[in-house]
Amino acid sequence: MLKPLFTKNEIGDAVKRLASCIENDFGDEEILFVCLLKGSFIFLSDLIRCIRNPSTVDFMRVSSYGTAMKSKGEVTVTKDLEESIEGKNVIIVEDIIDSGLTLKIIKKMLLERGPKTLKICALLDKRARREVEMEGDYVGLTIDDGFVVGYGIDYAEHYRNLPDICVIKKDK
Ligand code: PRP
């Protein structure tokens, strides 16, 4: 059973708040938005349309949970960025911070490429699940533990198309 947690209007308000914070911090500087696929593609699309700074986008795909051969916490880059980020204002756009492992590794990887600034913008923050120290610079909504889907977030690749963010509850 799917139980709505945030409606599309509530998500829209959170996205506008995030966009406004980013605009305030960056003045009229150019920003490169790095979208972590797949879960962040809808969030990125809405966020960048609320931001008036000169902007570019690039995409990165990582598998964060590995296979049976790899321990959790290892990240494999399956699609890397196409642009150099050296000397640029970079904002990583992430749908959800859970254990924090994905972003911790990606942040370290991207910092080694010499950006001018590197920030993290996450729509959802599931703080109770954190396993490593990881703070988003711009965080939209904080949630408790529980499996969420919708607005780009999947369960077994489904539900990404839901306009609301919902919690999956077991049927009784
Ligand atoms: C999810 C989510 C984040 C990551 C967060 O991605 O989109 O990228 O996990 O988890 P963490 O904080 O515990 O590392 P997933 O690997 O499910 O891929 P997807 O975005 O393609 O759905």
Coordinates of C-alpha atoms and ligand atoms in Angstrom, one line a residue, residues 37-39 61 64-65 94-102 154 160, ligand 1:
L37 CA 21.1 9.2 -11.7
K38 CA 18.6 7.8 -11.7
G39 CA 16.7 9.0 -8.7
R61 CA 25.5 7.3 -12.4
S64 CA 26.0 2.5 -4.4
Y65 CA 25.2 -0.9 -2.9
E94 CA 20.6 14.1 -4.9
D95 CA 17.1 12.8 -4.3
I96 CA 17.8 11.3 -0.8
I97 CA 20.6 11.0 1.7
D98 CA 20.2 7.7 3.5
S99 CA 23.4 6.1 5.0
G100 CA 25.4 8.9 3.5
L101 CA 27.9 6.5 2.0
T102 CA 27.2 7.4 -1.7
D154 CA 12.0 3.8 -7.1
R160 CA 9.5 6.8 -10.2
Ligands
PRP1 C1 19.7 5.8 -3.8 C2 19.5 7.3 -3.8 C3 20.9 7.8 -3.4 C4 21.4 6.7 -2.6 C5 21.3 7.1 -1.1 O1 20.2 5.5 -5.1 O2 19.1 7.8 -5.0 O3 21.7 8.0 -4.5 O4 20.7 5.5 -2.8 O5 21.8 6.1 -0.3 P1 23.0 6.2 0.7 O6 23.0 7.5 1.4 O7 22.7 5.0 1.7 O8 24.3 5.9 0.0 P2 20.1 4.0 -5.7 O9 21.4 3.4 -5.5 O10 18.9 3.3 -5.2 O11 20.0 4.3 -7.3 P3 18.9 5.1 -8.1 O12 19.1 6.6 -7.8 O13 19.2 4.8 -9.5 O14 17.5 4.6 -7.8

